[in-house]
């Protein structure tokens, strides 16, 4: 592992983060969770500068790309129309107080920037000096770096697998928010994929089969709750 980062510490932290995920929907108030996560992100920025957050945003945007948040946005490459993982709150999830990730994020960002620097040297790419190395890469090159992280012989592959899992959860499930409140607030990911709203009582029920028809007849001994015989 590059930059003297403790791989075991990263893996322990990421594993603990994944283990803590079932607790995320239990956040009592939407605003409280968001505010606390924002505070955690601010703490990371205050301690290490804005580069770690920018690098992590660029990583999230490479996995689920979206449009830029403004003309000065560097982390988001603008490779796709519509919202991406950054707009959906990937960093908010990574810095959620329920996950023990915040202290590890600068190390993960440093590792990713080291990989980006190595890639740039190998491909004779001149990186700008006013932004993190990974952020300084064009989107096709970011994609190439990230693809290399998931090769079977990469020693840090578990780190990137778990981190990408969390990024996907931020977009696909709004894991850092209550689902009903996320939908009410227009969460970019859930809105983009067309996730259905709950019923009037706040619960989800799906009376229609997803394929428009029953795919098989229930076993005659199936219990009323749907459990197999």
Short mmCIF file of C-alpha atoms in Angstrom, two decimals, residues 71-165:
data_model
loop_
_atom_site.label_atom_id
_atom_site.label_comp_id
_atom_site.label_asym_id
_atom_site.label_seq_id
_atom_site.Cartn_x
_atom_site.Cartn_y
_atom_site.Cartn_z
CA UNK A 71 -18.97 26.08 -13.41
CA UNK A 72 -16.21 25.91 -10.78
CA UNK A 73 -16.88 22.29 -9.82
CA UNK A 74 -13.73 20.24 -10.26
CA UNK A 75 -14.50 17.06 -8.35
CA UNK A 76 -17.56 16.27 -10.47
CA UNK A 77 -16.44 15.79 -14.06
CA UNK A 78 -19.86 16.36 -15.63
CA UNK A 79 -19.64 13.12 -17.60
CA UNK A 80 -23.38 12.40 -17.45
CA UNK A 81 -26.61 14.34 -17.36
CA UNK A 82 -28.70 14.29 -14.21
CA UNK A 83 -27.61 13.64 -10.63
CA UNK A 84 -24.77 11.37 -9.63
CA UNK A 85 -23.45 9.94 -6.40
CA UNK A 86 -22.12 13.30 -5.20
CA UNK A 87 -25.50 15.01 -5.52
CA UNK A 88 -27.10 11.99 -3.85
CA UNK A 89 -25.02 12.46 -0.69
CA UNK A 90 -22.15 10.00 -1.03
CA UNK A 91 -19.86 12.07 1.19
CA UNK A 92 -22.68 12.62 3.66
CA UNK A 93 -23.01 8.84 3.98
CA UNK A 94 -19.26 8.28 4.24
CA UNK A 95 -19.06 10.82 7.07
CA UNK A 96 -22.26 9.70 8.80
CA UNK A 97 -21.73 9.52 12.57
CA UNK A 98 -23.06 5.94 12.62
CA UNK A 99 -20.06 4.86 10.54
CA UNK A 100 -16.51 4.95 11.96
CA UNK A 101 -15.08 6.15 8.67
CA UNK A 102 -14.30 9.84 9.11
CA UNK A 103 -10.81 9.31 10.60
CA UNK A 104 -9.94 6.92 7.75
CA UNK A 105 -11.11 9.07 4.86
CA UNK A 106 -7.96 11.21 4.55
CA UNK A 107 -5.86 8.04 4.33
CA UNK A 108 -8.14 6.54 1.69
CA UNK A 109 -8.04 9.78 -0.30
CA UNK A 110 -4.24 9.87 -0.04
CA UNK A 111 -4.05 6.30 -1.32
CA UNK A 112 -6.29 7.15 -4.28
CA UNK A 113 -4.25 10.27 -5.08
CA UNK A 114 -1.07 8.18 -4.96
CA UNK A 115 -2.60 5.79 -7.50
CA UNK A 116 -3.62 8.73 -9.68
CA UNK A 117 -0.10 10.18 -9.52
CA UNK A 118 1.42 6.84 -10.52
CA UNK A 119 -1.04 6.59 -13.42
CA UNK A 120 -0.24 10.13 -14.55
CA UNK A 121 3.52 9.46 -14.52
CA UNK A 122 3.08 6.24 -16.45
CA UNK A 123 0.88 7.92 -19.08
CA UNK A 124 2.90 11.17 -19.26
CA UNK A 125 0.00 13.28 -18.00
CA UNK A 126 0.83 16.66 -16.51
CA UNK A 127 -1.34 17.11 -13.42
CA UNK A 128 -2.47 20.57 -12.27
CA UNK A 129 -1.00 21.69 -8.96
CA UNK A 130 -4.09 23.40 -7.58
CA UNK A 131 -6.17 20.27 -6.97
CA UNK A 132 -5.69 16.68 -5.79
CA UNK A 133 -4.06 14.36 -8.34
CA UNK A 134 -7.15 12.21 -8.86
CA UNK A 135 -9.32 15.30 -9.32
CA UNK A 136 -6.78 16.60 -11.83
CA UNK A 137 -7.36 13.64 -14.15
CA UNK A 138 -9.90 13.84 -16.95
CA UNK A 139 -12.89 11.53 -16.56
CA UNK A 140 -11.63 8.78 -18.94
CA UNK A 141 -8.39 8.63 -16.96
CA UNK A 142 -10.27 8.60 -13.64
CA UNK A 143 -12.25 5.67 -14.98
CA UNK A 144 -9.07 3.84 -15.95
CA UNK A 145 -7.57 4.36 -12.49
CA UNK A 146 -10.72 3.15 -10.74
CA UNK A 147 -10.96 0.12 -13.04
CA UNK A 148 -7.44 -0.82 -12.01
CA UNK A 149 -8.37 -0.68 -8.34
CA UNK A 150 -10.73 -3.63 -8.77
CA UNK A 151 -8.31 -6.01 -10.44
CA UNK A 152 -8.08 -9.33 -8.65
CA UNK A 153 -4.37 -8.89 -7.93
CA UNK A 154 -4.70 -5.42 -6.41
CA UNK A 155 -3.73 -5.67 -2.71
CA UNK A 156 -6.16 -2.89 -1.73
CA UNK A 157 -9.12 -4.22 -3.66
CA UNK A 158 -11.26 -4.85 -0.52
CA UNK A 159 -10.90 -1.17 0.43
CA UNK A 160 -12.28 -0.02 -2.90
CA UNK A 161 -14.98 -2.67 -2.99
CA UNK A 162 -16.38 -1.60 0.36
CA UNK A 163 -16.06 2.10 -0.42
CA UNK A 164 -17.84 1.67 -3.76
CA UNK A 165 -20.56 -0.31 -2.00
#
